Short mmCIF file of C-alpha atoms and ligand atoms in Angstrom, two decimals:
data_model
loop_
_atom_site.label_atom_id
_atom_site.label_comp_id
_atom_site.label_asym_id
_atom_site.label_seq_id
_atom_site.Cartn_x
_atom_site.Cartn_y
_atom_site.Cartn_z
CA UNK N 1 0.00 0.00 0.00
CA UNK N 2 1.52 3.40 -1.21
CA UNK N 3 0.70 6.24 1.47
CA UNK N 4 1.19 9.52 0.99
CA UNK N 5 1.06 11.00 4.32
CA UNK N 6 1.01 14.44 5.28
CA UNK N 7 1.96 16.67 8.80
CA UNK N 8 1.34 20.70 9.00
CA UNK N 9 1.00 20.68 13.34
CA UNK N 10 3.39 23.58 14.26
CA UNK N 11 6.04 24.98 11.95
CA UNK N 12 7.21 22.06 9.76
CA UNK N 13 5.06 21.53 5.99
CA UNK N 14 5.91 17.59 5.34
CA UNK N 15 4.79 15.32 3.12
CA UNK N 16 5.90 12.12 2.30
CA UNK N 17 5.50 8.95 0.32
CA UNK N 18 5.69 5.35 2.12
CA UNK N 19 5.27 1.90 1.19
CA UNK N 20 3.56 -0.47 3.42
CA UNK N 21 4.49 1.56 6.49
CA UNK N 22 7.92 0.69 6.18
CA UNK N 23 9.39 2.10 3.08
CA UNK N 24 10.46 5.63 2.91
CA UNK N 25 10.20 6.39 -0.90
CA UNK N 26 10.16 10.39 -0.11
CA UNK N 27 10.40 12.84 2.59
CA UNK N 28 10.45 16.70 2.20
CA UNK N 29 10.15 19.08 4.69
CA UNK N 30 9.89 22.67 4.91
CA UNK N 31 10.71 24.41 8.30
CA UNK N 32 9.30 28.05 8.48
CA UNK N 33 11.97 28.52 12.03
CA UNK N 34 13.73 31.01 9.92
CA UNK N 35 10.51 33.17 9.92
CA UNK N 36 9.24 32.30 13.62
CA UNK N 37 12.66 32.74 14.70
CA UNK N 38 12.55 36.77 14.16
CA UNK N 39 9.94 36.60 16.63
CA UNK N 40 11.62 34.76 18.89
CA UNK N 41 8.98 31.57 19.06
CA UNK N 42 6.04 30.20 16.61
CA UNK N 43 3.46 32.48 15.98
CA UNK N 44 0.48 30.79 15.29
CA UNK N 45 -0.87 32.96 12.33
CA UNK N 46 2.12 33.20 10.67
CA UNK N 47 2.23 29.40 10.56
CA UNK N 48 -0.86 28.99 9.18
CA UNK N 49 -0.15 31.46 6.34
CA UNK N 50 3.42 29.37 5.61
CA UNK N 51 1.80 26.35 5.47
CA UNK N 52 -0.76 27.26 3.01
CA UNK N 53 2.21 28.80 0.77
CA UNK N 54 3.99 25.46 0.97
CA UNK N 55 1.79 22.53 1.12
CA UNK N 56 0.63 22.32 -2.73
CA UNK N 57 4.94 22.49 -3.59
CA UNK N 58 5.70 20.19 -0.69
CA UNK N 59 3.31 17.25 -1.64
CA UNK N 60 3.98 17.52 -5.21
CA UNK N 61 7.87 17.45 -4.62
CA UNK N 62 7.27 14.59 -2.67
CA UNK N 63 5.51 12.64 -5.28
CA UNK N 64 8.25 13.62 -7.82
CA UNK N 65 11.47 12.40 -5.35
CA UNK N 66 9.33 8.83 -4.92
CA UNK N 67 8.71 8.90 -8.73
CA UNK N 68 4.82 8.27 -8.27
CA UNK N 69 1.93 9.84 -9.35
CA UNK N 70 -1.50 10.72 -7.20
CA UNK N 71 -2.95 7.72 -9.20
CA UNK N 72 -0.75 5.41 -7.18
CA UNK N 73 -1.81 6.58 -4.10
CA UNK N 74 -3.66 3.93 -2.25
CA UNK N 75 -4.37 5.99 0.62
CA UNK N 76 -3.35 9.23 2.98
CA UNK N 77 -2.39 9.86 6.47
CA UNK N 78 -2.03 12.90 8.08
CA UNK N 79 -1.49 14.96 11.49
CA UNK N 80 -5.30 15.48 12.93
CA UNK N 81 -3.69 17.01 16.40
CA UNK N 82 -2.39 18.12 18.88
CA UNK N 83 -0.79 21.65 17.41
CA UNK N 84 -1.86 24.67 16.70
CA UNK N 85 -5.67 24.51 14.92
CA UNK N 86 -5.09 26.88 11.94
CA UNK N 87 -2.11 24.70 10.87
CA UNK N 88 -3.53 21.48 11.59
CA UNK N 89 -6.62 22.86 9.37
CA UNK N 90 -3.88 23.31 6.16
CA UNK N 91 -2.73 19.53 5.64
CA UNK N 92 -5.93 18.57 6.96
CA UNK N 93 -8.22 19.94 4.63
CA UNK N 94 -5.45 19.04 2.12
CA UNK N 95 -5.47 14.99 2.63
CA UNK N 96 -9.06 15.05 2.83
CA UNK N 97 -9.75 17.15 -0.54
CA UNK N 98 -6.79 14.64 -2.16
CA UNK N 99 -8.50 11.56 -0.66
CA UNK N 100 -12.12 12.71 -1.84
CA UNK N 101 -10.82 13.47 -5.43
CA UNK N 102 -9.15 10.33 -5.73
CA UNK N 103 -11.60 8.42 -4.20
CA UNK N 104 -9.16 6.75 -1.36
CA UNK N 105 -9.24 6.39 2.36
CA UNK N 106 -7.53 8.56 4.82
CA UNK N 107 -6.62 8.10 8.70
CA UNK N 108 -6.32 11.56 10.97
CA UNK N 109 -3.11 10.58 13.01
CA UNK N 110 -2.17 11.82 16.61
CA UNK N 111 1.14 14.00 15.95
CA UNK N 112 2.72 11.82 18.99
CA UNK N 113 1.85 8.54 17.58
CA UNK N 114 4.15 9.77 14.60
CA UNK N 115 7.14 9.92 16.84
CA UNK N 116 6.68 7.22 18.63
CA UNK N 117 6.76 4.74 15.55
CA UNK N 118 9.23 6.73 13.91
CA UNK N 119 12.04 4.34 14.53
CA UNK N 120 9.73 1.29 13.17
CA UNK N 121 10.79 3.16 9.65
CA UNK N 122 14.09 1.74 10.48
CA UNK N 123 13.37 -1.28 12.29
CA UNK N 124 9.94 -2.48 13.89
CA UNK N 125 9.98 -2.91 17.89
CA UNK N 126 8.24 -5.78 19.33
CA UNK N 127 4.86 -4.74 21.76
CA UNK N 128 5.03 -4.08 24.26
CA UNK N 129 7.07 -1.24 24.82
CA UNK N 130 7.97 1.89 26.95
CA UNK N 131 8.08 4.78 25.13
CA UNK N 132 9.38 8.75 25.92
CA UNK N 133 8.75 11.15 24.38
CA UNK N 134 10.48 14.50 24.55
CA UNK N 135 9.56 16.93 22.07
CA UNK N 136 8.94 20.65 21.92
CA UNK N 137 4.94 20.12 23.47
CA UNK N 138 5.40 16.48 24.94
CA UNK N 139 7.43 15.19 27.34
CA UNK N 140 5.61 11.80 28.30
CA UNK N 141 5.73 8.75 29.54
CA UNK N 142 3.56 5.96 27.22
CA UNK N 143 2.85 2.00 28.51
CA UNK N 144 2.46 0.74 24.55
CA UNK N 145 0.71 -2.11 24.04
CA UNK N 146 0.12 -2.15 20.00
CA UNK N 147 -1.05 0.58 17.69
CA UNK N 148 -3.46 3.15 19.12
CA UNK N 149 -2.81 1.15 22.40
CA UNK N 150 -1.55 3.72 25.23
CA UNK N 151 -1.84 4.73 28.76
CA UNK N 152 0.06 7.42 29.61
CA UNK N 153 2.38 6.46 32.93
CA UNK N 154 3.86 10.12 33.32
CA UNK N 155 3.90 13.45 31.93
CA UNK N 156 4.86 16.80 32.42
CA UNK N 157 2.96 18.82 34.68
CA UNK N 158 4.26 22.46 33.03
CA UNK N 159 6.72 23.01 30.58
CA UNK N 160 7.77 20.31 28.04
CA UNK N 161 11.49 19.16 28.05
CA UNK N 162 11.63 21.03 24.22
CA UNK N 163 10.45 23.90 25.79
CA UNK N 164 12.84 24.30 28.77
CA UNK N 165 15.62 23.79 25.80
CA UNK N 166 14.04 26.96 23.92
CA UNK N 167 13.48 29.32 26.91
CA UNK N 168 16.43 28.45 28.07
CA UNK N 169 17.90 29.28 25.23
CA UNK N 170 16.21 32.26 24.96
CA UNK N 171 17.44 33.64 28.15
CA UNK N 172 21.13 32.88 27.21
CA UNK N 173 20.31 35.53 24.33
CA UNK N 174 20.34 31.97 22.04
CA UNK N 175 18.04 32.18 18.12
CA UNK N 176 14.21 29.79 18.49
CA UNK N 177 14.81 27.08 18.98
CA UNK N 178 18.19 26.68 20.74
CA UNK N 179 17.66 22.96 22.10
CA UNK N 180 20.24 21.75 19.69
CA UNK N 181 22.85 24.42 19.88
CA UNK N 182 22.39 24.48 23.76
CA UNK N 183 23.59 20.70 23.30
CA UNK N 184 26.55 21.39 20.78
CA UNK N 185 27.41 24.16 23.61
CA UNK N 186 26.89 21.53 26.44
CA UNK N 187 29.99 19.40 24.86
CA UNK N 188 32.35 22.21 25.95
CA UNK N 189 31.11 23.04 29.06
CA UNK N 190 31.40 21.51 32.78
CA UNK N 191 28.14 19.78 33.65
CA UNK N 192 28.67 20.49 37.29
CA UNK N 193 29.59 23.80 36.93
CA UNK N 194 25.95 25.36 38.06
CA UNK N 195 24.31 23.67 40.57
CA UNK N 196 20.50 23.76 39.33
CA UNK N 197 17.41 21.82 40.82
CA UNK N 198 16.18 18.30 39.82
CA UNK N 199 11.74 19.45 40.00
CA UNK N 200 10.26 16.38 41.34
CA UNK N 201 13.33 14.60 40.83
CA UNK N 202 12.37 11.94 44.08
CA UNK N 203 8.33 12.51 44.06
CA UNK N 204 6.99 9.25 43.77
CA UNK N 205 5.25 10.33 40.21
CA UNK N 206 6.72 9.71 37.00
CA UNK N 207 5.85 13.29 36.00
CA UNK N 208 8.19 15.75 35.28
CA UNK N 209 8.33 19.49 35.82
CA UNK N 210 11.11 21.69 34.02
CA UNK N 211 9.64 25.57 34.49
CA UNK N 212 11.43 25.56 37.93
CA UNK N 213 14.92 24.78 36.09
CA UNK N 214 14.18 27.32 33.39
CA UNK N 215 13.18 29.85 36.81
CA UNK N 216 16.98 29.00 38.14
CA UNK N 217 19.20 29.45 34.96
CA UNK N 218 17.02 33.16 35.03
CA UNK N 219 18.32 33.12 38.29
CA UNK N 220 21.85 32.55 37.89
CA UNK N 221 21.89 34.45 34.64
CA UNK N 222 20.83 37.61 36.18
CA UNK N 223 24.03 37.44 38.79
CA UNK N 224 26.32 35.72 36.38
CA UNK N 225 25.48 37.00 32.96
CA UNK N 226 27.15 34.53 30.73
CA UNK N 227 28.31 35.55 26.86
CA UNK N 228 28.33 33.25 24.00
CA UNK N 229 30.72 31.81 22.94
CA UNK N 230 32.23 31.59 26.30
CA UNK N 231 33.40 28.86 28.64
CA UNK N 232 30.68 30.09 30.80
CA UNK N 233 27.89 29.49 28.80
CA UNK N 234 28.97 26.32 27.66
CA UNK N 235 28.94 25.62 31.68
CA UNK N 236 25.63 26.89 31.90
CA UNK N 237 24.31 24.47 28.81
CA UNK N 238 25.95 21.35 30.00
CA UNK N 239 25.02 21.96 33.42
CA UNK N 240 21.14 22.52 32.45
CA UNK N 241 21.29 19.50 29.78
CA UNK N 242 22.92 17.66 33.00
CA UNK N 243 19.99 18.38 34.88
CA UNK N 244 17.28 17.36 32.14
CA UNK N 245 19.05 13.86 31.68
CA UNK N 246 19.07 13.09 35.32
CA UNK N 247 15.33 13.91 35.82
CA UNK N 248 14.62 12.16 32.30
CA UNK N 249 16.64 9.18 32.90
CA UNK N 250 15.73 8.67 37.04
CA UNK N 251 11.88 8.64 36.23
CA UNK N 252 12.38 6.48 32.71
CA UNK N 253 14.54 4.21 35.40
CA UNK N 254 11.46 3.88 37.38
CA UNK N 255 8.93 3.75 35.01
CA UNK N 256 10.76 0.73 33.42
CA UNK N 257 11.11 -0.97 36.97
CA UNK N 258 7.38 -0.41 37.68
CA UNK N 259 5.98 -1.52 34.36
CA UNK N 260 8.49 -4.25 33.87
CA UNK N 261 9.30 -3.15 30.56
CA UNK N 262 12.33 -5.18 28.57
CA UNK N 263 12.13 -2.38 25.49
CA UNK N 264 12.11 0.91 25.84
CA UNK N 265 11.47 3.99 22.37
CA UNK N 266 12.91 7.30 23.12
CA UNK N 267 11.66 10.09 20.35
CA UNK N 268 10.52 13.46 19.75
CA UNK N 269 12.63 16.49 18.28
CA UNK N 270 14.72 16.03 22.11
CA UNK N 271 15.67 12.10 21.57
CA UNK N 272 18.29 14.50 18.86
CA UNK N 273 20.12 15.02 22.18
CA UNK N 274 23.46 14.03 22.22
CA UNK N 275 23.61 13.61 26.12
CA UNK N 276 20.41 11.85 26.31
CA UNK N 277 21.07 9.32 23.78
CA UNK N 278 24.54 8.67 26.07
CA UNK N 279 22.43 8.61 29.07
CA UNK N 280 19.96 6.24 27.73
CA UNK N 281 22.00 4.32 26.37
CA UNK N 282 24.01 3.73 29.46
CA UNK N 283 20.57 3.37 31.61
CA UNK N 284 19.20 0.48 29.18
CA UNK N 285 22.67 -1.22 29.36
CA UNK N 286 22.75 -0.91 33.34
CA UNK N 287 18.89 -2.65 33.58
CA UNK N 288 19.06 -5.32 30.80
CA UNK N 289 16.70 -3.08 28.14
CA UNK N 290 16.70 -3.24 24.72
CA UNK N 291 17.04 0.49 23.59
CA UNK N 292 15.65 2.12 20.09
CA UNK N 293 16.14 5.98 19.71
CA UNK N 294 15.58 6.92 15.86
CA UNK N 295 18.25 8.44 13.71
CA UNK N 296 17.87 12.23 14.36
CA UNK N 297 16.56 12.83 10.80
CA UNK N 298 13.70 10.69 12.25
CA UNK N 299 13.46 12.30 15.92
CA UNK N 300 12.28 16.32 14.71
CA UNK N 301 8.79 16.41 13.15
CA UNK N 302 8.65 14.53 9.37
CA UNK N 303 5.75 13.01 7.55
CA UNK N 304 7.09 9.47 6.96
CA UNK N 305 6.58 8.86 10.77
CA UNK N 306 2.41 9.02 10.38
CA UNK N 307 2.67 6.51 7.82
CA UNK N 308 3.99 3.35 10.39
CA UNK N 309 0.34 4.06 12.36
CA UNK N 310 -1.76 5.62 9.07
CA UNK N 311 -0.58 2.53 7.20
CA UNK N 312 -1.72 0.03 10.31
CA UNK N 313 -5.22 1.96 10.51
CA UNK N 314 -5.83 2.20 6.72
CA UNK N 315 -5.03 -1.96 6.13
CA UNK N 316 -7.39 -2.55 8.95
CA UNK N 317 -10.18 -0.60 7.74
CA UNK N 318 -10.34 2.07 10.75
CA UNK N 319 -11.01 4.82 8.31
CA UNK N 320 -11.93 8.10 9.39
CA UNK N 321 -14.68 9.57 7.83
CA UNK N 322 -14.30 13.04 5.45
CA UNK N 323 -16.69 15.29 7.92
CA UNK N 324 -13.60 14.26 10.71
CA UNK N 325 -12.18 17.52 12.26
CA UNK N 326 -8.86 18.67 14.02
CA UNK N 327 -8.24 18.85 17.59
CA UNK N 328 -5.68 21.01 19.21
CA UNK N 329 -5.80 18.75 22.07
CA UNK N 330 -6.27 15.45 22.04
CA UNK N 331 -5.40 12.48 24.79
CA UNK N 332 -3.49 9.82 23.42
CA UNK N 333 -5.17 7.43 26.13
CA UNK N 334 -8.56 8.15 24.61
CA UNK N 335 -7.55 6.89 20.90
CA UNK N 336 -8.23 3.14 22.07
CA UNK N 337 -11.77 3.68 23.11
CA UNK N 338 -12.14 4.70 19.11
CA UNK N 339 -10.58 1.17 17.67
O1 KG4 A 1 9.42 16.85 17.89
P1 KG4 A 1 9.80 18.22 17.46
O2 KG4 A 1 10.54 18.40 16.15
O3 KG4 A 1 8.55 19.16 17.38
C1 KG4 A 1 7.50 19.03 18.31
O4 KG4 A 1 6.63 18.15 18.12
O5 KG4 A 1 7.55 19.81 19.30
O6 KG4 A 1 10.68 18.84 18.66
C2 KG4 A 1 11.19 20.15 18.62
C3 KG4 A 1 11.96 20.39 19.91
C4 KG4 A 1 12.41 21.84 20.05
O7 KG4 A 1 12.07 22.28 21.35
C5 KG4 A 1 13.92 21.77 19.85
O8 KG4 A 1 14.64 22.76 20.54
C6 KG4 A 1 14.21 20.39 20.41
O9 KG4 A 1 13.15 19.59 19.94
N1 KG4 A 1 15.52 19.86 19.97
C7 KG4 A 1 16.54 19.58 20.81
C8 KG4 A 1 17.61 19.13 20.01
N2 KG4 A 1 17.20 19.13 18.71
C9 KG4 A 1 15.91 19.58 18.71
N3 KG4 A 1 16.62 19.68 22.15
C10 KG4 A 1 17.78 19.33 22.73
N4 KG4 A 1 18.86 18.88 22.02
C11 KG4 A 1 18.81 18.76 20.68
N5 KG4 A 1 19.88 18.31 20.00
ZN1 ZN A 2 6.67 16.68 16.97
#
């Protein structure tokens, strides 16, 4: 089954074409950070506007790099939510008006279910599996037991782990979104440098809270003002990214020792981090669990990751129907009351 599936939920247009859920034939995608990045964050009208500019260019460049045409098409999957409603609405309306004019079925995709089979592109994990996800809006902890199979075990109870990267950034005077230059930084820099708080580091929960971190770097940057490049800033990013790993990787620790999981799935635009991979990766040797982080091509937002879940919806006939909607919010433990 050739999918062409489609994602417009913040400030990436994607499309891409997929074979059987598996095959990447094509993947394009066109960031608009350039644009949000004057403003120092997304703004949500803008995106709407860019994504309406680009989608028509971006899903017919996609056809052309997988060689097919929309007559091979055997079906389309694309981001129904969570993200911002106005872009949702652009490669919403778009897979539904392609679907209706060529007479094929479509399946509206939860943007996390994207990342979290992204690495199935690569290789396909066995169920069950724990899953993290640490993205710009998510940072979550997911029991999986197959697809649209999920109970959330943790989540943040403020800001996401993305977000802590970005205002963090922001304060050290870094360009949205600095998560991954606050980790190139981080290599250079002392990680115990600045002592900074663990939030709910020894709770009992496996939520997470990261606005109290991004409180104390505002705090130590208004007595220490740190200029970049300087050894002090890269300090100040390892010793933050230090912090983030050790809250990430003591509640994934627990989470795997209360849910008796043997595989764990990190992903999201975060699972790019350099220090998390290490950390996981030396966490899932310590406990005996089999580890699968995606490339980083596959970790930011793409297309070809809502074709592993539209591909397993559309080839079991849970369809959605054309007067479907978008939802800015939607609970990924409420998908499997649905199939
Ligand atoms: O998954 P994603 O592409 O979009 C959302 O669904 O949010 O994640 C974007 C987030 C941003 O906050 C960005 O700063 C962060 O991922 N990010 C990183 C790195 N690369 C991207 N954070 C830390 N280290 C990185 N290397
Ligand atoms: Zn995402």
């Amino acid at each position: 089954m050739i999918i062409l599936a489609i994602e417009t939920s913040c400030d990436e247009t994607a499309a891409a074409v997929v074979r059987d859920g598996r095959e990447v034939l094509s993947s394009v995608v066109s960031s608009q950070i350039a644009t949000h990045a004057l403003y120092g964050g997304v703004v949500p009208e803008i995106a709407s506007r860019k994504h309406l500019e680009s989608i028509a260019p971006v899903i017919s460049q996609a056809l052309r790099d997988a060689g097919v045409g929309m007559d091979s098409l055997e079906g389309v999957a694309v981001t129904r939510g969570p993200g911002l409603s106005g872009a949702l609405l652009v490669g919403f309306s778009a897979a539904k008006a392609i679907a209706a004019a060529r007479g094929i079925p479509f399946a509206g995709v939860h943007h996390i279910e994207g990342h979290l089979f992204a690495p199935f592109l690569e290789k396909p994990v066995d169920f069950p599996f724990l899953a993290l996800v640490v993205s710009g809006g998510h940072t979550h902890l997911y029991h999986v037991e197959g697809f649209g199979h999920y109970t959330t075990l943790g989540r943040t109870i403020d800001d996401a782990a993305g977000e802590a990267y970005d205002k963090c950034a922001k304060i050290m005077g870094m360009p949205y979104p600095g998560g991954a230059l606050i980790d190139k930084m981080a290599q250079g820099g002392n990680p115990g440098a600045v002592r900074l708080p663990r939030p709910l580091l020894h709770d009992g929960t496996l939520n997470f809270s990261f606005s109290g971190l991004k409180t104390a770097v505002l705090q130590h940057m208004a007595k220490y003002p740190v200029t970049i490049p300087g050894d002090e800033a890269n300090d100040l990013c390892a010793s933050f990214q230090e912090a983030v790993c050790d809250v990430l990787a003591v509640k994934t620790a627990a989470a795997i020792k209360q849910s008796s999981a043997v595989r764990l799935v990190v992903a999201g635009g975060v699972a790019c981090n350099n220090g998390l991979r290490r950390r996981m990766s030396i966490l899932c040797t310590q406990l005996g669990v089999e580890l699968t982080i995606p490339h980083p091509l596959l970790c930011g937002d793409n297309a070809a990751m809502l074709a592993v879940p539209g591909h397993y919806y559309l080839s079991h006939n849970l369809l959605s129907p054309l007067s479907l909607d978008v939802t800015a919010t939607w609970d990924m433990d409420s998908i499997k009351e649905s199939i």
